[in-house]
Amino acid sequence: MHASETDIRLMIRALELAKQGQGYVEPNPMVGCVIACGDEVIGEGWHQGFGGPHAEIEAIRHARSVPKDTTLYVTLEPCCHFGKTPPCTEAVVKTGVRRVVIAQRDPFPQVDGGGIEQLKQHGIKVEVGLLEEQAKELNAPYLKLTKTGRPWLIAKWAMSLDGKLATRTGDSQWISNEPSRAIVHHLRGRMDAIIVGRTTAQLDDPQLTARPPGCRTPTRIVLDSLASISPSSKLVCTATEIPVVVVVLPDAPTEKCSQLRAAGCEVLALQVDNPQDRLEKLFDELGRRQMTNVLVEGGGELLGSIFAMNAIDEVHVFIAPIIIGGNEASTIRGIGVEKIADSLALQNTQCRQLDDNLYLSGRLNQD
């Protein structure tokens, strides 16, 4: 589509507004909206919380009145169905706007072009595709959940220069420094769930909470085939306050499963033939629960299994200037790729120095 400098500037503003909903709106998408008459912005808004007014409604409220020859810029196709709120298309039509510029069509089945068509039927000029790639990048977790029924998986780990998560005895506190750990807590605070393996739960005895609390309270998930996690662990002891799911095999000891349930844990038994099948079923289940962003915190065996599935979407790595040595506690276990050409490469890589730590983050292209 042909776009003026004004169109681009105002859509960039709409995308900036949309991002303010991160962590508050999921499983809904982040959406921002700007209403302008020529170069003058007369209203703007964003979707601020799940179940609350959508971005278009917030912008219309801010505008109060909409003069002729007004354009509405929105980062995602307006909804055209009754959900937790009425259709946004009806509110947009009532404003009398002449033109609507949309960054991206909404693939949600109850919308998927229907909102665009409704606006056109009322004589509104609709243009789609302005800064579409930026909009897709912003809402990649929502798009994945809508398309595949599975959450966006984010891998996080802290390691030494030689790629170790811990020493040979399992000691890992602390490889990363305080600024790095602060970022991890911020990351946790917008997650729907955090996954660790049995060994990590036993050796580190983590709380897996965001401190200070974030906008979401993630469910703590432990992959523990035989329900061997200690009843006195921090996870189990806080299960009545913050959800804990222990994923087991159907033949896990009944007594141990009962103990965990009595402590407030959910025990999720998955019948599988191999570890990969268990992960596949778990991700399907988390998708059914409308979990959008899920953080995988290790250890090396779990990270290796998920990377082998090409299931990780985003990576956050903290590198400390220390060398641990030895053959144990490798970051990503498993056989790995055979050729460098087959390795996974980060896209949109960002690199920051946090005192003496190096922080790398980026996304993996799974197309």
Coordinates of C-alpha atoms in Angstrom, one line a residue:
M1 CA 0.0 0.0 0.0
H2 CA 1.1 3.6 -0.6
A3 CA 1.7 5.4 2.7
S4 CA 2.6 9.0 3.5
E5 CA 5.1 10.1 6.1
T6 CA 2.1 11.0 8.3
D7 CA 0.6 7.5 7.9
I8 CA 3.9 5.8 8.9
R9 CA 4.5 8.1 11.8
L10 CA 1.1 7.6 13.2
M11 CA 1.2 3.8 12.8
I12 CA 4.6 3.8 14.6
R13 CA 2.8 5.6 17.4
A14 CA 0.0 3.0 17.4
L15 CA 2.6 0.2 17.7
E16 CA 4.3 2.0 20.6
L17 CA 0.9 2.3 22.3
A18 CA 0.2 -1.4 21.7
K19 CA 3.3 -2.6 23.4
Q20 CA 2.1 -1.0 26.7
G21 CA -0.3 -3.9 27.0
Q22 CA 2.4 -6.5 27.1
G23 CA 1.8 -8.9 30.0
Y24 CA -1.7 -7.5 30.7
V25 CA -3.7 -8.5 27.7
E26 CA -2.7 -12.1 26.9
P27 CA -4.2 -14.3 25.5
N28 CA -5.5 -11.3 23.6
P29 CA -3.2 -9.5 21.2
M30 CA -1.5 -6.2 22.0
V31 CA -3.3 -3.5 20.0
G32 CA -2.8 0.2 19.7
C33 CA -4.9 2.8 17.9
V34 CA -4.5 6.5 16.9
I35 CA -7.3 8.7 15.5
A36 CA -6.1 11.7 13.5
C37 CA -7.4 14.5 11.4
G38 CA -4.6 15.2 9.0
D39 CA -1.5 15.6 11.0
E40 CA -3.4 16.3 14.3
V41 CA -3.9 13.4 16.7
I42 CA -7.3 13.7 18.3
G43 CA -7.4 10.4 20.1
E44 CA -5.3 7.4 21.0
G45 CA -5.5 4.3 23.1
W46 CA -4.4 0.7 23.6
H47 CA -5.9 -2.5 24.9
Q48 CA -4.9 -2.3 28.5
G49 CA -6.1 -5.5 30.0
F50 CA -7.7 -8.9 29.1
G51 CA -11.5 -8.5 29.1
G52 CA -11.3 -4.7 29.0
P53 CA -12.1 -2.2 26.2
H54 CA -10.2 -2.7 23.0
A55 CA -7.7 -0.1 21.6
E56 CA -10.3 1.4 19.2
I57 CA -12.8 2.0 22.0
E58 CA -10.1 3.7 24.2
A59 CA -9.0 5.9 21.3
I60 CA -12.6 6.9 20.5
R61 CA -13.3 7.8 24.2
H62 CA -10.2 9.9 24.2
A63 CA -11.2 11.7 21.0
R64 CA -14.8 12.5 22.3
S65 CA -15.7 14.0 18.9
V66 CA -14.5 13.0 15.4
P67 CA -14.6 15.6 12.6
K68 CA -14.9 14.7 9.0
D69 CA -12.0 13.4 6.9
T70 CA -10.6 11.6 9.9
T71 CA -8.3 8.5 9.7
L72 CA -8.2 5.7 12.3
Y73 CA -4.9 3.9 12.5
V74 CA -4.9 0.5 14.3
T75 CA -2.3 -2.2 14.5
L76 CA -4.7 -5.2 14.2
E77 CA -7.9 -5.6 12.3
P78 CA -10.9 -4.4 14.4
C79 CA -13.0 -7.3 15.8
C80 CA -16.5 -7.8 14.3
H81 CA -18.0 -10.3 16.9
F82 CA -19.3 -10.2 20.4
G83 CA -16.7 -11.6 22.8
K84 CA -16.0 -10.2 26.2
T85 CA -16.7 -6.8 24.6
P86 CA -19.0 -5.7 21.7
P87 CA -17.7 -5.5 18.1
C88 CA -15.2 -2.7 17.6
T89 CA -16.3 -2.3 14.0
E90 CA -19.7 -1.0 15.2
A91 CA -18.1 1.7 17.3
V92 CA -15.7 2.7 14.5
V93 CA -18.6 3.0 12.0
K94 CA -20.6 5.2 14.5
T95 CA -17.7 7.7 14.7
G96 CA -18.1 8.6 11.0
V97 CA -14.4 8.1 10.2
R98 CA -13.7 8.1 6.4
R99 CA -10.6 6.0 6.4
V100 CA -9.1 3.1 8.5
V101 CA -5.5 2.0 8.1
I102 CA -4.7 -1.4 9.5
A103 CA -1.3 -2.9 10.0
Q104 CA -2.3 -6.5 10.0
R105 CA -5.3 -8.7 9.4
D106 CA -6.4 -10.7 12.5
P107 CA -6.2 -14.5 11.9
F108 CA -8.5 -15.2 14.8
P109 CA -11.3 -17.3 13.1
Q110 CA -14.2 -15.1 14.3
V111 CA -12.5 -12.1 12.7
D112 CA -10.1 -13.0 9.9
G113 CA -11.1 -10.4 7.3
G114 CA -14.7 -10.0 8.6
G115 CA -13.9 -6.7 10.4
I116 CA -12.3 -5.3 7.2
E117 CA -15.4 -6.3 5.2
Q118 CA -17.8 -4.8 7.6
L119 CA -16.0 -1.5 7.5
K120 CA -16.0 -1.5 3.7
Q121 CA -19.7 -2.3 3.6
H122 CA -20.3 1.0 5.5
G123 CA -18.4 3.0 2.9
I124 CA -15.2 3.4 4.9
K125 CA -11.9 3.3 2.9
V126 CA -9.8 0.5 4.4
E127 CA -6.1 0.0 3.8
V128 CA -4.2 -3.0 5.1
G129 CA -0.5 -3.8 5.5
L130 CA 1.2 -0.6 6.7
L131 CA 4.1 -1.7 8.9
E132 CA 2.7 -5.3 8.8
E133 CA 6.0 -7.0 9.7
Q134 CA 6.5 -4.8 12.8
A135 CA 2.9 -5.7 13.9
K136 CA 3.5 -9.4 13.3
E137 CA 6.7 -9.2 15.3
L138 CA 5.0 -7.5 18.2
N139 CA 2.2 -10.1 18.4
A140 CA 4.2 -13.2 17.4
P141 CA 3.1 -15.0 20.6
Y142 CA -0.6 -14.3 19.9
L143 CA -0.2 -15.3 16.3
K144 CA 1.5 -18.6 17.2
L145 CA -1.2 -19.5 19.8
T146 CA -3.9 -18.7 17.2
K147 CA -2.2 -20.7 14.4
T148 CA -0.8 -23.7 16.3
G149 CA -2.7 -23.8 19.6
R150 CA 0.7 -23.8 21.4
P151 CA 2.4 -21.1 23.5
W152 CA 5.4 -19.0 22.6
L153 CA 8.4 -20.7 24.2
I154 CA 11.2 -18.6 25.6
A155 CA 14.5 -20.2 26.7
K156 CA 16.5 -18.5 29.4
W157 CA 19.8 -19.5 31.0
A158 CA 22.9 -18.1 32.6
M159 CA 26.2 -19.7 31.8
S160 CA 30.0 -19.4 32.2
L161 CA 32.3 -18.6 29.3
D162 CA 32.7 -22.3 28.7
G163 CA 29.0 -22.9 28.4
K164 CA 28.3 -24.4 31.9
L165 CA 25.1 -24.0 33.8
A166 CA 26.7 -25.2 37.1
T167 CA 29.7 -27.0 38.5
R168 CA 30.0 -30.8 38.6
T169 CA 28.3 -30.8 42.0
G170 CA 25.3 -28.9 40.7
D171 CA 26.2 -25.5 42.3
S172 CA 25.0 -22.6 40.2
Q173 CA 24.2 -19.8 42.6
W174 CA 25.1 -17.4 41.3
I175 CA 26.6 -17.5 37.8
S176 CA 24.9 -14.3 36.8
N177 CA 25.1 -11.0 38.5
E178 CA 22.4 -8.9 40.2
P179 CA 21.5 -6.8 37.1
S180 CA 21.1 -10.0 35.1
R181 CA 18.8 -11.5 37.7
A182 CA 16.7 -8.4 37.8
I183 CA 16.0 -8.8 34.1
V184 CA 15.1 -12.4 34.6
H185 CA 12.6 -11.4 37.3
H186 CA 11.1 -8.8 35.0
L187 CA 10.8 -11.4 32.3
R188 CA 9.1 -13.9 34.7
G189 CA 6.6 -11.2 35.6
R190 CA 4.9 -11.3 32.2
M191 CA 4.9 -15.1 31.7
D192 CA 1.9 -17.4 32.0
A193 CA 4.2 -20.3 33.1
I194 CA 7.8 -21.3 33.9
I195 CA 9.0 -24.8 33.1
V196 CA 12.0 -26.6 34.8
G197 CA 13.1 -30.2 34.9
R198 CA 13.3 -32.4 37.9
T199 CA 17.1 -32.0 38.4
T200 CA 16.9 -28.2 38.4
A201 CA 14.0 -28.3 40.9
Q202 CA 16.0 -30.6 43.2
L203 CA 19.4 -29.0 43.0
D204 CA 18.4 -25.3 43.0
D205 CA 15.2 -25.5 45.0
P206 CA 13.9 -22.4 43.2
Q207 CA 10.9 -20.4 43.9
L208 CA 10.4 -19.5 40.2
T209 CA 8.6 -16.3 41.2
A210 CA 9.0 -12.7 40.0
R211 CA 10.5 -10.4 42.6
P212 CA 9.1 -7.9 42.8
P213 CA 5.8 -9.3 41.3
G214 CA 5.0 -8.4 37.7
C215 CA 1.8 -8.0 35.9
R216 CA 1.2 -11.8 35.7
T217 CA 1.7 -14.6 38.2
P218 CA 3.2 -17.5 36.2
T219 CA 2.3 -21.1 37.0
R220 CA 5.4 -23.1 38.0
I221 CA 5.7 -26.4 36.0
V222 CA 8.1 -29.2 36.9
L223 CA 8.7 -32.2 34.6
D224 CA 9.1 -35.0 37.2
S225 CA 8.2 -38.4 35.8
L226 CA 8.0 -40.2 39.1
A227 CA 6.8 -37.3 41.3
S228 CA 10.0 -37.3 43.2
I229 CA 10.1 -33.6 44.1
S230 CA 10.5 -33.1 47.8
P231 CA 7.3 -32.1 49.8
S232 CA 9.6 -29.6 51.7
S233 CA 10.8 -27.8 48.5
K234 CA 10.0 -24.2 48.0
L235 CA 7.8 -25.0 45.1
V236 CA 5.6 -27.5 46.9
C237 CA 5.5 -25.4 50.1
T238 CA 4.1 -22.4 48.2
A239 CA 1.7 -24.3 45.9
T240 CA -1.4 -23.0 47.7
E241 CA -0.3 -19.5 47.1
I242 CA 1.1 -19.7 43.5
P243 CA 0.1 -22.6 41.2
V244 CA 2.4 -25.5 40.7
V245 CA 1.9 -28.3 38.1
V246 CA 4.0 -31.4 38.4
V247 CA 4.0 -33.3 35.1
V248 CA 4.3 -37.1 35.7
L249 CA 4.0 -40.4 34.0
P250 CA 0.8 -42.4 34.7
D251 CA 2.8 -45.0 36.7
A252 CA 4.2 -42.4 39.1
P253 CA 3.9 -43.6 42.7
T254 CA 0.3 -43.0 43.9
E255 CA 1.4 -42.1 47.4
K256 CA 3.8 -39.3 46.2
C257 CA 1.2 -37.9 43.8
S258 CA -1.3 -37.8 46.6
Q259 CA 1.2 -36.0 48.8
L260 CA 1.7 -33.4 46.1
R261 CA -2.0 -32.9 45.6
A262 CA -2.6 -32.6 49.4
A263 CA 0.1 -29.8 49.4
G264 CA -1.9 -27.9 46.7
C265 CA 0.0 -29.0 43.5
E266 CA -1.8 -30.1 40.4
V267 CA -0.4 -33.5 39.2
L268 CA -0.7 -33.8 35.5
A269 CA -0.2 -37.3 34.2
L270 CA 0.7 -37.6 30.5
Q271 CA 0.8 -41.0 28.8
V272 CA 3.7 -40.9 26.4
D273 CA 6.1 -43.2 24.6
N274 CA 9.1 -40.9 24.8
P275 CA 10.2 -37.6 26.3
Q276 CA 9.5 -35.7 23.1
D277 CA 5.9 -36.9 23.1
R278 CA 5.5 -35.7 26.6
L279 CA 6.7 -32.2 25.7
E280 CA 4.4 -32.2 22.7
K281 CA 1.4 -33.1 24.8
L282 CA 2.4 -30.6 27.5
F283 CA 2.6 -27.7 25.0
D284 CA -0.8 -28.7 23.6
E285 CA -2.2 -28.7 27.1
L286 CA -0.8 -25.3 27.9
G287 CA -2.2 -24.0 24.6
R288 CA -5.7 -25.3 25.6
R289 CA -5.3 -23.3 28.8
Q290 CA -4.7 -20.2 26.7
M291 CA -1.1 -19.7 28.0
T292 CA 0.6 -17.4 25.6
N293 CA 4.1 -16.9 26.9
V294 CA 6.0 -19.7 28.6
L295 CA 9.5 -19.5 30.0
V296 CA 11.8 -22.5 29.9
E297 CA 14.5 -22.2 32.6
G298 CA 16.3 -25.5 32.2
G299 CA 18.3 -27.5 33.0
G300 CA 20.5 -28.6 30.1
E301 CA 18.6 -31.8 29.4
L302 CA 15.2 -30.1 29.1
L303 CA 16.7 -27.3 27.0
G304 CA 18.4 -29.8 24.8
S305 CA 15.1 -31.7 24.3
I306 CA 13.1 -28.7 23.3
F307 CA 15.8 -27.3 21.1
A308 CA 16.0 -30.7 19.3
M309 CA 12.3 -30.2 18.6
N310 CA 12.9 -26.8 17.1
A311 CA 10.2 -25.6 19.5
I312 CA 12.0 -22.6 21.1
D313 CA 10.9 -19.2 19.7
E314 CA 13.0 -16.8 21.7
V315 CA 16.2 -16.9 23.7
H316 CA 17.6 -14.9 26.6
V317 CA 21.2 -15.7 27.6
F318 CA 23.3 -14.3 30.4
I319 CA 27.1 -14.9 30.1
A320 CA 29.4 -14.5 33.1
P321 CA 33.2 -14.0 32.7
I322 CA 34.1 -17.2 34.6
I323 CA 35.3 -20.6 33.5
I324 CA 34.0 -23.7 35.3
G325 CA 35.4 -26.6 33.3
G326 CA 34.5 -30.3 33.4
N327 CA 32.2 -32.5 31.4
E328 CA 29.1 -31.9 33.4
A329 CA 26.3 -29.3 33.3
S330 CA 26.5 -28.4 29.7
T331 CA 24.0 -25.7 28.6
I332 CA 22.2 -27.6 25.8
R333 CA 22.5 -31.4 26.0
G334 CA 21.7 -34.0 23.4
I335 CA 23.5 -34.8 20.2
G336 CA 23.2 -31.4 18.6
V337 CA 23.4 -30.7 14.9
E338 CA 25.9 -32.3 12.5
K339 CA 26.8 -29.3 10.5
I340 CA 27.3 -25.6 11.3
A341 CA 24.9 -24.9 8.4
D342 CA 22.2 -26.7 10.4
S343 CA 22.6 -24.6 13.5
L344 CA 19.9 -22.3 14.8
A345 CA 20.6 -18.6 14.3
L346 CA 19.2 -15.8 16.3
Q347 CA 17.2 -13.1 14.5
N348 CA 16.9 -9.5 15.7
T349 CA 19.7 -10.1 18.1
Q350 CA 20.3 -7.7 20.9
C351 CA 23.4 -7.5 23.0
R352 CA 23.8 -5.5 26.3
Q353 CA 26.6 -5.3 28.9
L354 CA 25.3 -5.6 32.5
D355 CA 28.4 -4.7 34.5
D356 CA 30.6 -7.8 34.0
N357 CA 27.8 -9.9 32.4
L358 CA 26.9 -10.1 28.7
Y359 CA 23.2 -10.3 27.9
L360 CA 22.1 -11.7 24.5
S361 CA 18.6 -12.0 23.3
G362 CA 16.8 -12.7 20.0
R363 CA 14.3 -14.8 18.2
L364 CA 14.6 -18.0 16.3
N365 CA 13.2 -18.3 12.8
Q366 CA 11.2 -21.5 12.8
D367 CA 9.7 -21.1 9.3

